[in-house]
CSV table of C-alpha atoms in Angstrom, one decimal:
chain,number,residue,atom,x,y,z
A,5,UNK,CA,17.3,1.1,-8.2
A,6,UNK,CA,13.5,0.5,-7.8
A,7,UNK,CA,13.3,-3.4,-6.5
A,8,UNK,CA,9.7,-3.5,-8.3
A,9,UNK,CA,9.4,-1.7,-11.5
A,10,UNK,CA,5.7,-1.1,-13.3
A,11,UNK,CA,4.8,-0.3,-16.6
A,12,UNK,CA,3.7,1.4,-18.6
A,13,UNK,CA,2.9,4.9,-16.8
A,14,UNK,CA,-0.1,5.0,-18.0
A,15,UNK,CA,-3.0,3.5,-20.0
A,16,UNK,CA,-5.8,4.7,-21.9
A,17,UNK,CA,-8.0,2.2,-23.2
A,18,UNK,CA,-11.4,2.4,-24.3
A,19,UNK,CA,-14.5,1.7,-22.5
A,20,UNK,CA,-15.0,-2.2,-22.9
A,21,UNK,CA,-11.2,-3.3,-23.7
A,22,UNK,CA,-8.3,-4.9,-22.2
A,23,UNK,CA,-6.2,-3.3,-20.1
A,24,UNK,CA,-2.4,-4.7,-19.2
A,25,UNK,CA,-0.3,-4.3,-16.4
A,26,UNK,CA,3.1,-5.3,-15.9
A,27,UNK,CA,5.2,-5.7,-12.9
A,28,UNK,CA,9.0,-7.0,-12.7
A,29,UNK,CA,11.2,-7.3,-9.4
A,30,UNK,CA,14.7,-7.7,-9.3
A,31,UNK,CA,15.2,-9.6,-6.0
A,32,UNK,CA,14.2,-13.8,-6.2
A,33,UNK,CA,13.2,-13.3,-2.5
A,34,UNK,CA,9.8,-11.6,-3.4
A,35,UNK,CA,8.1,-14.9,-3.3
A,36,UNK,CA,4.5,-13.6,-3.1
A,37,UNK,CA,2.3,-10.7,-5.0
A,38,UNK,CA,-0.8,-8.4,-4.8
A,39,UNK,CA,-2.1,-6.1,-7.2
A,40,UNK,CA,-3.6,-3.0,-5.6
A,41,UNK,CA,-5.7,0.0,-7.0
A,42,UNK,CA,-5.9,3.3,-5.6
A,43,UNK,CA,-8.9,5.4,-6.6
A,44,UNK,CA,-8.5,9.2,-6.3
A,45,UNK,CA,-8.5,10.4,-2.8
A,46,UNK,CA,-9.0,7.0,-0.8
A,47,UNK,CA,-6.3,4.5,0.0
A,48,UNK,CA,-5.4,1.4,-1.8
A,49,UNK,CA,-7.4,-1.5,-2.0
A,50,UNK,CA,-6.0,-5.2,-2.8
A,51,UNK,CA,-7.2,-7.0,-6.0
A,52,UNK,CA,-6.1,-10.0,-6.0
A,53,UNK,CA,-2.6,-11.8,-5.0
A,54,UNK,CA,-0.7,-14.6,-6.7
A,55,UNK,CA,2.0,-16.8,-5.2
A,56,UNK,CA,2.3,-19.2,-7.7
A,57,UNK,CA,3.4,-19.5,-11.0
A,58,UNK,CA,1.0,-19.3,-14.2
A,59,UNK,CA,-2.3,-17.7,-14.2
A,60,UNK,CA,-4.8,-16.9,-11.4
A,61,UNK,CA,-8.7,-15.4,-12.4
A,62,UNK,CA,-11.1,-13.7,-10.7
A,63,UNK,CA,-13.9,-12.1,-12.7
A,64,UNK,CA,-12.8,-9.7,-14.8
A,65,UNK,CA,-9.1,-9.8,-13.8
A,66,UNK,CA,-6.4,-12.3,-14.2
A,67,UNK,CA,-3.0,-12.0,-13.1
A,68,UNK,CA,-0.1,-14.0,-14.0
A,69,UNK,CA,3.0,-14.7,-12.4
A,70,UNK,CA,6.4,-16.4,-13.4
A,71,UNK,CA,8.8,-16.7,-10.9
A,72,UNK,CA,11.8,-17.4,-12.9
A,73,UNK,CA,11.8,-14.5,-14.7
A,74,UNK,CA,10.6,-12.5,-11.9
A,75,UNK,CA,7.7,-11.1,-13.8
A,76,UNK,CA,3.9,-10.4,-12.7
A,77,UNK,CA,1.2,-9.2,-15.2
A,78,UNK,CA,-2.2,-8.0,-14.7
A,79,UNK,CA,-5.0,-8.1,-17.3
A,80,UNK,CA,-8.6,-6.8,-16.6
A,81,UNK,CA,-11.0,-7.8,-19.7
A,82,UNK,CA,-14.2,-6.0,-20.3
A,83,UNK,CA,-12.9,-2.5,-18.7
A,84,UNK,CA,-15.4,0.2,-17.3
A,85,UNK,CA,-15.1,3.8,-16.9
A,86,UNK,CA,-15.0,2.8,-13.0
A,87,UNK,CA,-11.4,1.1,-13.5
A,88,UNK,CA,-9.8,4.3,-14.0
A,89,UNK,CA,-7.9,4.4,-11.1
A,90,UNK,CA,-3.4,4.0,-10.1
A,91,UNK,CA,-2.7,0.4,-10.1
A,92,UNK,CA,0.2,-0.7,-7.8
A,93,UNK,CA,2.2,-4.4,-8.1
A,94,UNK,CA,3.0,-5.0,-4.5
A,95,UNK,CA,6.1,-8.0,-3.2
A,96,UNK,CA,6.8,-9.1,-0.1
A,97,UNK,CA,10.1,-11.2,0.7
A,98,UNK,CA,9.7,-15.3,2.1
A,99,UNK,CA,10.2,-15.3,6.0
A,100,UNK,CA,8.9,-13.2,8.8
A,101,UNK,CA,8.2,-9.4,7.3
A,102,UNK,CA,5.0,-8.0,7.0
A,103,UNK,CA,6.9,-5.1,4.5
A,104,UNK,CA,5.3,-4.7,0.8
A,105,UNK,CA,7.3,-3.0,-1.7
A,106,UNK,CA,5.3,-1.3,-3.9
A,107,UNK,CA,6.0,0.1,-7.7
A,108,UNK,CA,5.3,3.2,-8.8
A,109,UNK,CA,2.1,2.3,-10.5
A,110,UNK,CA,0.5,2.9,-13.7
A,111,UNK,CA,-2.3,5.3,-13.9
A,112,UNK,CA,-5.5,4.1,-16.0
A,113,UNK,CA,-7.9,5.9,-18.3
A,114,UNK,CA,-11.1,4.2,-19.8
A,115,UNK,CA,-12.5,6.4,-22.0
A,116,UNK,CA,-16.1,6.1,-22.3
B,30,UNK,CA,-18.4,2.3,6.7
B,31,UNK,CA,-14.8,2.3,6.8
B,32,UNK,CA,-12.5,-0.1,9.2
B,33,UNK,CA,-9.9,1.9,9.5
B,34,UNK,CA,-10.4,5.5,10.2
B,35,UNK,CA,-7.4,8.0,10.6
B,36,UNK,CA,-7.8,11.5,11.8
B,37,UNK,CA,-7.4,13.4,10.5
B,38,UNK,CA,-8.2,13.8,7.0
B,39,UNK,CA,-5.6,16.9,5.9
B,40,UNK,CA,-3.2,18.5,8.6
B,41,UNK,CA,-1.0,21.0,7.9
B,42,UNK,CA,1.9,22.2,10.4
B,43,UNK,CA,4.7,24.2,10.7
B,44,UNK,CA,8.2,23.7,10.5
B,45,UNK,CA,9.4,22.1,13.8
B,46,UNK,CA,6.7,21.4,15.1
B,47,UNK,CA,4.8,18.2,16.5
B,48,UNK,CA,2.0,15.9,15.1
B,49,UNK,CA,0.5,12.7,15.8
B,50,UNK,CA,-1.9,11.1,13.2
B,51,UNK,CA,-4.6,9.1,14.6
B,52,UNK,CA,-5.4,5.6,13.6
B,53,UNK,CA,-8.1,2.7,14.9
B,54,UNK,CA,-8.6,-0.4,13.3
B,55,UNK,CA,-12.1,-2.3,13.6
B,56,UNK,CA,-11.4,-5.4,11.4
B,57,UNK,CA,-10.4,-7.6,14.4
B,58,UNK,CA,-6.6,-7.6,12.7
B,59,UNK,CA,-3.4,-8.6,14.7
B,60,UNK,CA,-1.0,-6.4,13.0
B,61,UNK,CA,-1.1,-2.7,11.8
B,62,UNK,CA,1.5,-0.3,9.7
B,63,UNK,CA,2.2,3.0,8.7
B,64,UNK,CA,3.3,3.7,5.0
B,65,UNK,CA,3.9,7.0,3.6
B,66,UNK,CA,3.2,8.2,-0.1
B,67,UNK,CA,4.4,11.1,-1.6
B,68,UNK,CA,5.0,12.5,-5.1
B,69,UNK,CA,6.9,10.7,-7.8
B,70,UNK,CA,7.6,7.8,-5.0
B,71,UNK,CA,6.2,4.5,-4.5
B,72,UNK,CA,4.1,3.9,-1.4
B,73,UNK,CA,6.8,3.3,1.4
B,74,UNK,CA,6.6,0.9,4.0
B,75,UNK,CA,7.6,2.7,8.1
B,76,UNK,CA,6.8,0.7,10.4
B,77,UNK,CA,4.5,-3.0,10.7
B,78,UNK,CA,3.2,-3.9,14.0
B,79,UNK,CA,2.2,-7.3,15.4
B,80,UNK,CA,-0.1,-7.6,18.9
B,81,UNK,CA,1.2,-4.6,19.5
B,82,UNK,CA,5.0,-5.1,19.1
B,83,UNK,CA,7.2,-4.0,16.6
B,84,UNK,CA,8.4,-6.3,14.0
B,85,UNK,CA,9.6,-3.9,11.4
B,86,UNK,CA,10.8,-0.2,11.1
B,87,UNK,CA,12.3,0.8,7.7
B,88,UNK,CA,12.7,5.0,9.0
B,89,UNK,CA,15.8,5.9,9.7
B,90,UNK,CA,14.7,9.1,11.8
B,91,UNK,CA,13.9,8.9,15.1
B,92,UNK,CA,11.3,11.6,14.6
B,93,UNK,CA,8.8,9.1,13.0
B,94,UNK,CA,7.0,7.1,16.6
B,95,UNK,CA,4.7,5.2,15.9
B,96,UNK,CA,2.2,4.5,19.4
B,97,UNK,CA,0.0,1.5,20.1
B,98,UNK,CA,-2.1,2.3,23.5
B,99,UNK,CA,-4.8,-0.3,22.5
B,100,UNK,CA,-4.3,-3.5,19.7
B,101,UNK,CA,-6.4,-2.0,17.4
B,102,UNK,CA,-4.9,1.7,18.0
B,103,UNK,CA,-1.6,2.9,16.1
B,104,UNK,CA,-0.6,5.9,16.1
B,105,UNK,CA,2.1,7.9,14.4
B,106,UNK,CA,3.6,10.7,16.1
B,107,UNK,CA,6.1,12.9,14.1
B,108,UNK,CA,8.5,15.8,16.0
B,109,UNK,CA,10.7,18.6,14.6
B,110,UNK,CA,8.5,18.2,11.4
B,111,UNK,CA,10.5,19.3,8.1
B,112,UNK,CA,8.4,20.5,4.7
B,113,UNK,CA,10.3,16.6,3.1
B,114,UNK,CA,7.6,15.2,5.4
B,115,UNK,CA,4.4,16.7,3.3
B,116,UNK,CA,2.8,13.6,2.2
B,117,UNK,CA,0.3,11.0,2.3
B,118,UNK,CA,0.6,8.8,5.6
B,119,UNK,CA,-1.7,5.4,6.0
B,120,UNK,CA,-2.2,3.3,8.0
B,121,UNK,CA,-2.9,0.0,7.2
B,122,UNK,CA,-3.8,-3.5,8.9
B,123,UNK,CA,-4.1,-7.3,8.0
B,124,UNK,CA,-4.4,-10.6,9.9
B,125,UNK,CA,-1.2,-12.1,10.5
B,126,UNK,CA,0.6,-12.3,6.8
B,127,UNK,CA,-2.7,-12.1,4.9
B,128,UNK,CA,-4.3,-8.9,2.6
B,129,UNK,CA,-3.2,-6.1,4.1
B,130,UNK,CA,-6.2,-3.4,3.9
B,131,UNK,CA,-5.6,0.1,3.6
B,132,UNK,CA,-7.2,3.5,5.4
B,133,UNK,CA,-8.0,6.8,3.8
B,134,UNK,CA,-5.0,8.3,4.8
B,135,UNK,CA,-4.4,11.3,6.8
B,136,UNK,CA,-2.7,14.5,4.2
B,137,UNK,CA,0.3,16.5,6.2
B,138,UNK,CA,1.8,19.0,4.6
B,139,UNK,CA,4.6,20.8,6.5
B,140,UNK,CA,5.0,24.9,5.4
């Protein structure tokens, strides 16, 4: 079983709208969070963490977190064309690892 | 200008044979890793490396080595290659626990 599920698959949303991304883990030791996006044919880049509960904004994103229910949403307002891109939810465990656990990712689609 | 630059770009090899994949980090980072994507997987952690020591290896085979000559150098070097291996390797690097930054990624495909 995956240990950090993302959905949906995939997104379409048009040019200028909100686009949502969820994350959920199923192991309370992932204590700390990163959204990544990969654009086609380069590596991922991060977006923004969150290691505490509620709601962290930068710009046009804002990720939420809740630690009791294990779950980590992504929201980007105002989306461009430039967005479409695989979004990854990323954990890593509390103590000395550098490992990040990534989900599958949702593939995004702003239609212009 | 990218800060981490892996060579190289695609590679393909044959069955059994040996590869190493190149990778040098210019962002002044402590610690470097390899992860590997492939198709229908999530990106998969190998190895993460800290001034030049190995802190974590989640590959079972002995085939995957990773290499670090210099601290901002790791390399990756992959023996008796099998066509499972065809995927996506990056490396990647951060400073101590913080954002980890990703390279381009070097393409393997094993025929």
């Amino acid at each position: 079983q995956q240990k950090v599920q993302q959905s949906p698959e995939s997104l379409s949303v048009p040019e200028g709208g909100m686009a949502s991304f969820n994350c959920t883990s199923s192991d309370r030791n992932f204590q700390y969070f990163w959204w990544y996006r990969q654009h086609s044919g380069e590596g991922p880049k991060a977006l923004m963490s969150i290691f505490s509960d509620g709601d962290k904004k930068e710009g046009r994103f804002t990720a939420h977190l809740n630690k009791a229910s294990l779950h980590v949403s992504l929201h980007i307002r105002d989306s461009q064309p430039s967005d479409s891109a695989l979004y990854f939810c990323a954990a890593r465990k509390t103590g000395n690892t550098r490992k990040l656990i990534f989900g599958l990712g949702t593939t995004l689609q702003v239609q212009p | 200008d990218p800060k981490i630059i892996q060579k190289p770009k695609y590679l393909v090899a044959v069955t059994g044979s040996e590869k190493i994949l190149i990778c040098e980090q210019y962002l002044g980072h402590n610690a470097m890793y390899w992860y590997r994507q492939s198709a229908k997987k999530p990106l998969e952690f190998m190895f993460s490396y800290s001034y030049q020591k190995l802190m974590d290896n989640q590959t079972a085979s002995s085939r995957f080595q990773p290499q670090s000559s210099k601290k901002n150098h790791l390399d990756l070097q992959i023996t008796a290659l099998k066509p499972d291996d065809s995927a996506t390797y990056f490396c990647a690097s951060s400073h101590e626990n913080t954002e980890v930054f990703f390279g381009k990624g070097t393409r393997l495909t094993v025929v």
